[in-house]
XYZ file of C-alpha atoms in Angstrom:
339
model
C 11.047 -10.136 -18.027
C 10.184 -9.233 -14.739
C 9.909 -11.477 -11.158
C 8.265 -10.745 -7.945
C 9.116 -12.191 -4.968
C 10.485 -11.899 -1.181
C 13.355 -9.768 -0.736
C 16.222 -11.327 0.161
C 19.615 -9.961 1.869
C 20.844 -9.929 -1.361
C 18.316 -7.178 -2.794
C 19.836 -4.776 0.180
C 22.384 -2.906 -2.231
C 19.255 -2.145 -4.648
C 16.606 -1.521 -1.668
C 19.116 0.708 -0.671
C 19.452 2.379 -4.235
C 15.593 2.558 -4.601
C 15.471 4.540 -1.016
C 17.561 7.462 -2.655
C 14.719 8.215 -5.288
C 12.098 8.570 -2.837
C 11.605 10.195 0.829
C 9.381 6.980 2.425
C 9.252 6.258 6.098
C 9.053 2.594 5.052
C 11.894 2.393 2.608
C 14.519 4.433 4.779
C 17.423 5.680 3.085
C 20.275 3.781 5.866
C 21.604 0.263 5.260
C 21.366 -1.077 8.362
C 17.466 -0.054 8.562
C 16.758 -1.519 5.287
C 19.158 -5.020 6.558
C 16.774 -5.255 9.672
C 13.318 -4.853 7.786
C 14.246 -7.497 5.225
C 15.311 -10.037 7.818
C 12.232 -9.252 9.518
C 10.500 -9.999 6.186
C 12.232 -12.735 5.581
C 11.406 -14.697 8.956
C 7.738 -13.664 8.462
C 7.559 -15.283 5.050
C 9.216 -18.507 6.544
C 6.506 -18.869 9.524
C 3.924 -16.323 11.198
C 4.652 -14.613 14.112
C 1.972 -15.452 16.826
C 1.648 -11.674 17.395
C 1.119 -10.837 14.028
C 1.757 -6.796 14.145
C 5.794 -7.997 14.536
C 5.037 -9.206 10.919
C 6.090 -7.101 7.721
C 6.394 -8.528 4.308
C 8.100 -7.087 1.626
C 7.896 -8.004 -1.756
C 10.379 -7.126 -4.534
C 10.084 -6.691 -8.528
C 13.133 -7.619 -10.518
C 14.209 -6.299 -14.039
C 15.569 -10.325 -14.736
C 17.561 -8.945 -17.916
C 19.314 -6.645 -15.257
C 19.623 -9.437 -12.651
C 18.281 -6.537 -10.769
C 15.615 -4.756 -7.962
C 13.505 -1.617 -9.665
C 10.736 -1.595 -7.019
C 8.821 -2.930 -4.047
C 5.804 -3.097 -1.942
C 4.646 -4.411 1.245
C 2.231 -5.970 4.282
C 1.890 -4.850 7.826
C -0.375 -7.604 9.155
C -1.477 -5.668 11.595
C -1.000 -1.725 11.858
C -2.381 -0.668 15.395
C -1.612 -2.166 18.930
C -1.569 -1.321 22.643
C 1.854 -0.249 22.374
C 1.850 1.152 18.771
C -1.685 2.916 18.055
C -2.830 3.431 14.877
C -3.969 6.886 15.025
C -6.471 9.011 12.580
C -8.442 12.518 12.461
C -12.294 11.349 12.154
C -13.570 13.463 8.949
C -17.429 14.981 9.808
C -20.062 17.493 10.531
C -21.304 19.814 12.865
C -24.543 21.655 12.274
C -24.938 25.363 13.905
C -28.571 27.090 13.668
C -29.634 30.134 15.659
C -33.412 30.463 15.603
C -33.553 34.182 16.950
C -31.346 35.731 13.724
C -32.245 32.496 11.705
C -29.094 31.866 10.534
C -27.154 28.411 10.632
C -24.131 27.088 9.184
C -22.272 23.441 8.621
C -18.924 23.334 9.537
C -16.683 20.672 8.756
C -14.667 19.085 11.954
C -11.792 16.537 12.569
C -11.447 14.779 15.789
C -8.244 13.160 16.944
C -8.766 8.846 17.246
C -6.784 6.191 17.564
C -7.168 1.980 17.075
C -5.661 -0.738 19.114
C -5.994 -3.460 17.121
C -6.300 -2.305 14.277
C -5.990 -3.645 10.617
C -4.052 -5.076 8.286
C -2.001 -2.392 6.091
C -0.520 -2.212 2.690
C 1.871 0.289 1.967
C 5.722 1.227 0.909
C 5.371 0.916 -2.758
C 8.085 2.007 -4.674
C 9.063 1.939 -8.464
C 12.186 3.039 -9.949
C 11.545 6.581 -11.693
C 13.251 4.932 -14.711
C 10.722 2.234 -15.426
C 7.635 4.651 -14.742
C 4.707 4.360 -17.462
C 6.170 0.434 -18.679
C 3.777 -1.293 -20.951
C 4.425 -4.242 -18.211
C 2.276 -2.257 -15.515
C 4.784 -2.678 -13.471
C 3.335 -0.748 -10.459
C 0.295 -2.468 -10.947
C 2.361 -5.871 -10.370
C 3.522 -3.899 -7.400
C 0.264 -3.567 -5.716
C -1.561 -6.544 -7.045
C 1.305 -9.274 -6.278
C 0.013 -8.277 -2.127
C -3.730 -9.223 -2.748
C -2.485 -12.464 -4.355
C 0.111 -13.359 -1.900
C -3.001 -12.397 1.275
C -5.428 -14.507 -0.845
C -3.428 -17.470 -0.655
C -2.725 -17.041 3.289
C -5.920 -15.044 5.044
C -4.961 -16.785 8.444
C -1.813 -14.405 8.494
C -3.638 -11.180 8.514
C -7.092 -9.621 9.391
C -10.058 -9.287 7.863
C -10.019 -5.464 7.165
C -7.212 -3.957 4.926
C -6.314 -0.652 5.131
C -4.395 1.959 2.902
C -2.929 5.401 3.504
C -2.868 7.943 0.699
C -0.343 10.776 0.235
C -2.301 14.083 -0.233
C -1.343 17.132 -2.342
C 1.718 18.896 -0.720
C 2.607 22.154 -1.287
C 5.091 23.776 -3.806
C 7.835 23.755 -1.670
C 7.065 20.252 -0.540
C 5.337 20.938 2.522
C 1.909 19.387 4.344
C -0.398 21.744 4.364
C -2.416 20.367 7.041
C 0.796 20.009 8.881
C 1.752 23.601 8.794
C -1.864 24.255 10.236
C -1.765 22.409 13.270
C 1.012 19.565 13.746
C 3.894 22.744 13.359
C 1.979 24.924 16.119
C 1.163 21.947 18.300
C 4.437 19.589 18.157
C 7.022 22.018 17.174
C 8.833 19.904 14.784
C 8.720 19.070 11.197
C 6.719 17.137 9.375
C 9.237 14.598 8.243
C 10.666 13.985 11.865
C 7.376 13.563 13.615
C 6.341 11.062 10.862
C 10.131 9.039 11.137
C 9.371 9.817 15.055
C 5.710 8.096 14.833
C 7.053 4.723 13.884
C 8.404 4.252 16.934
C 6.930 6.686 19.502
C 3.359 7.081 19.762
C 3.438 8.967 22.876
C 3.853 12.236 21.902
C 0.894 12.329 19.898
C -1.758 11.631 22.434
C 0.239 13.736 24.659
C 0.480 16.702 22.508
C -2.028 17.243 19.485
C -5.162 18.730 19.930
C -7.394 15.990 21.599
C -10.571 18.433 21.209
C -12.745 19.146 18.167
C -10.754 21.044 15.342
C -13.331 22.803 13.179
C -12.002 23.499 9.410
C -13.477 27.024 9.524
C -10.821 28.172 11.738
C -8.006 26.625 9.286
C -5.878 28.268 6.131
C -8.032 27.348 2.939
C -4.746 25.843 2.071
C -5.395 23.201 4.620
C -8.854 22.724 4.282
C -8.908 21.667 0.439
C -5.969 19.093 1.675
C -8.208 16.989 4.079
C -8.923 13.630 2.638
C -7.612 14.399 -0.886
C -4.673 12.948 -3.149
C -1.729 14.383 -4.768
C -1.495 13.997 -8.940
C 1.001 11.006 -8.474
C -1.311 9.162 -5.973
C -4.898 9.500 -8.236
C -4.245 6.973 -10.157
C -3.807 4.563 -6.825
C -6.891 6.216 -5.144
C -8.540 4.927 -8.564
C -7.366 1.153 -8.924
C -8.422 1.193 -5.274
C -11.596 2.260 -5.837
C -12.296 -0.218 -8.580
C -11.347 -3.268 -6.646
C -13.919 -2.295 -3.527
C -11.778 -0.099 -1.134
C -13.705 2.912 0.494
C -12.582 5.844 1.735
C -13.510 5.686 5.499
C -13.735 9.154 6.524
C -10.629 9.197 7.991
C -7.401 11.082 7.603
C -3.721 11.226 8.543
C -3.158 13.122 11.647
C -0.163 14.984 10.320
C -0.955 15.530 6.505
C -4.729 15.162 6.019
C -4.216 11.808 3.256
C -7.335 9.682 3.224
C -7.417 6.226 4.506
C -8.963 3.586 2.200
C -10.639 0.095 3.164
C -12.015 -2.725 2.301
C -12.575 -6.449 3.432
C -9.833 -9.010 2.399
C -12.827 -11.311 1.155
C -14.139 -8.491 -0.356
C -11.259 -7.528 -2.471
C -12.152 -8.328 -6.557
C -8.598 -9.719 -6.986
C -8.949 -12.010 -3.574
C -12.377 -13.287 -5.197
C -10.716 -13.346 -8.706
C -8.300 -15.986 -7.695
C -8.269 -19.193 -9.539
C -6.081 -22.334 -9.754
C -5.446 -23.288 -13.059
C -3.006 -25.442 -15.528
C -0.414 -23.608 -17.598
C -0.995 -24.759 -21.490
C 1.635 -23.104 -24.539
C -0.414 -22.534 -27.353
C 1.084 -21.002 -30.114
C -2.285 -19.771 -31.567
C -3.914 -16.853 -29.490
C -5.396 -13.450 -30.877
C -4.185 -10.731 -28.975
C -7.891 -9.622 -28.896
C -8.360 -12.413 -26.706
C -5.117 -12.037 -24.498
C -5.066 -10.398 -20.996
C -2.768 -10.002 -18.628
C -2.895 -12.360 -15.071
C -0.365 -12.498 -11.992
C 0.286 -15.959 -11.671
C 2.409 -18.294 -8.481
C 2.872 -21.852 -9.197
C 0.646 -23.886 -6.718
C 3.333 -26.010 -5.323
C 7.329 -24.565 -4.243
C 8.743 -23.240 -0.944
C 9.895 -19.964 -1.947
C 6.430 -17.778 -3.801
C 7.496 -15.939 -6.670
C 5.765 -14.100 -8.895
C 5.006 -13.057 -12.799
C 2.567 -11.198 -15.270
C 1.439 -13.854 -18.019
C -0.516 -12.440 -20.816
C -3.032 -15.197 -21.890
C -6.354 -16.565 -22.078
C -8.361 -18.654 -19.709
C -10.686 -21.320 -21.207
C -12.021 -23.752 -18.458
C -9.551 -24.992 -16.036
C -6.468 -23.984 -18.586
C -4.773 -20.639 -18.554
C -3.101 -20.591 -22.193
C -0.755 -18.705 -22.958
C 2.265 -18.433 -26.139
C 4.999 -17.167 -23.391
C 7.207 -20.167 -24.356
C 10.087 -17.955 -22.681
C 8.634 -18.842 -19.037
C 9.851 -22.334 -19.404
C 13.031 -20.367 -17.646
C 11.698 -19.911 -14.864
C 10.598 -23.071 -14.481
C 6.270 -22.374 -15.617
C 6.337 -25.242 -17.695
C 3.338 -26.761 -19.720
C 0.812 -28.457 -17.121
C 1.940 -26.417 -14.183
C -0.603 -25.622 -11.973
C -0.698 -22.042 -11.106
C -2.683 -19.500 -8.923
C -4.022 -16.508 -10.699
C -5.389 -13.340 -10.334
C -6.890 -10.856 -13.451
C -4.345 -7.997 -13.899
């Protein structure tokens, strides 16, 4: 079986582990990075900051059989301030007609912009390469186990959420976008100005092209990268998409990946969520079964699991007698959210 819930300081080994299988600005691959996010995490779970953009929360999914962490995901309650921008390339149009030779043409343009106070984020979700494609749709738990935990607690973050999507790289692993402008303009690489971004916003606004870019002038390369997804990240752009985020017509700076929104209220798992009592029944067709995320109601710590079961009025039945381990016992009353 499988558990989600806060990382703790005892999930650093494993964090640490997870950061070697993927290159994520999030997820670093150094110890004492990882040690200071999850503390961080750790006091934001326990109370709110009253600036809430000091708050990240990072969730964990553990293999129980293992006693071990195969993936994670997290919260930025708030990605953009005064000190910290959150920065984007505006996606639109520009129309060009001559009357004299009658001739006109539409040329696609990205403009540099950058938000304040911006939104809420979600991002940094990892899965172990080993436990990719589990019938347990285990990323899925990844992603889903964030609008459940923001459901239950809207006063911690804002009303819009936001997503950043990884766009197709190149063969030899490289942005095309990047290679188009942030290479000739910031003379570094990509990975370093993204690791650099975190903390220093300054170079961008002092450096990247603050005027109209026009796609026309660009590698075709580049082009065909702006506001689309790699082959890994389409079937996150879908699930998205089906639970009412947007894309907003806005990129990443550096690599052209499309940001997604939507509103928190406006979320199909946030307006899913129901409280409910746990019932073992023994007899339940599997035509009949589907598969929830479900938190008890009451506890200090929130953990929590993928129950495959049937709702039928106020009862969410289910034959998972092996949850009595974890302490779901018959008549607990649990939050849930369709999986």
């Amino acid at each position: 079986m499988f558990n989600l819930r806060p990382a703790k300081l005892s999930d650093i080994e494993d964090l640490f582990a997870l950061s070697q299988h993927y290159v994520f600005i999030s997820l670093p691959s150094d110890k004492e990075l990882i040690t200071k996010k999850v503390k961080s995490s750790i006091s934001a779970f326990k109370k709110a900051s009253k600036d809430i953009s000091e708050d990240t929360y990072i969730f964990v999914l553990e293999d129980l059989s293992k006693s071990k962490v195969i993936g994670c995901s997290m919260i930025h309650a708030q990605h953009g301030t005064e000190d910290e921008p959150h920065f984007f390339l505006t996606v639109s149009q520009e129309n060009k007609f001559s009357e004299s030779i009658n001739t006109g043409f539409i040329h696609g343009t990205l403009k540099l912009g950058y938000d304040t106070d911006g939104p809420t984020e979600i991002g940094g979700l990892i899965l172990d390469p080993n436990y990719r494609n589990n019938t347990h749709k285990l990323g899925k738990q990844l992603s889903f186990v964030r609008f459940l935990y923001m459901a239950l607690n809207k006063k911690r973050f804002k009303e819009m959420i936001h997503s950043e999507l990884m766009p197709p790289f190149d063969k030899d692993g490289r942005s095309p976008l990047w290679e188009a402008i942030g290479r000739r303009f910031l003379n570094m690489e990509y990975h370093d100005a993204d690791l650099l971004s975190r903390s220093n916003k300054e170079f961008i606004l002092s450096l990247y092209p603050s005027d109209t870019i026009y796609e026309t002038l660009l590698p075709l390369e580049a082009r065909n990268a702006i506001g689309k997804v790699g082959q890994d990240t389409q079937p996150v752009k879908r699930m998205l998409e089906s639970i009412g985020f947007k894309y907003t017509k806005e990129v990443d700076p550096f690599d052209g990946g499309p940001h997604y929104r939507a509103k928190l209220s406006e979320i199909k798992p946030v307006q899913e969520l129901k409280e409910l009592e746990l019932s073992f029944e023994q007899d339940i067709k599997k035509d009949d079964a589907l598969n929830y995320l479900v938190c008890p109601t009451e506890g200090d710590v929130f953990n929590a699991i993928k129950i495959t079961g049937k709702i039928k009025g106020a009862k969410l039945l289910t034959s998972m007698k092996e949850l009595e381990n974890l302490n779901f016992t018959n008549k607990t009353k649990v939050n849930v959210i369709p999986l």
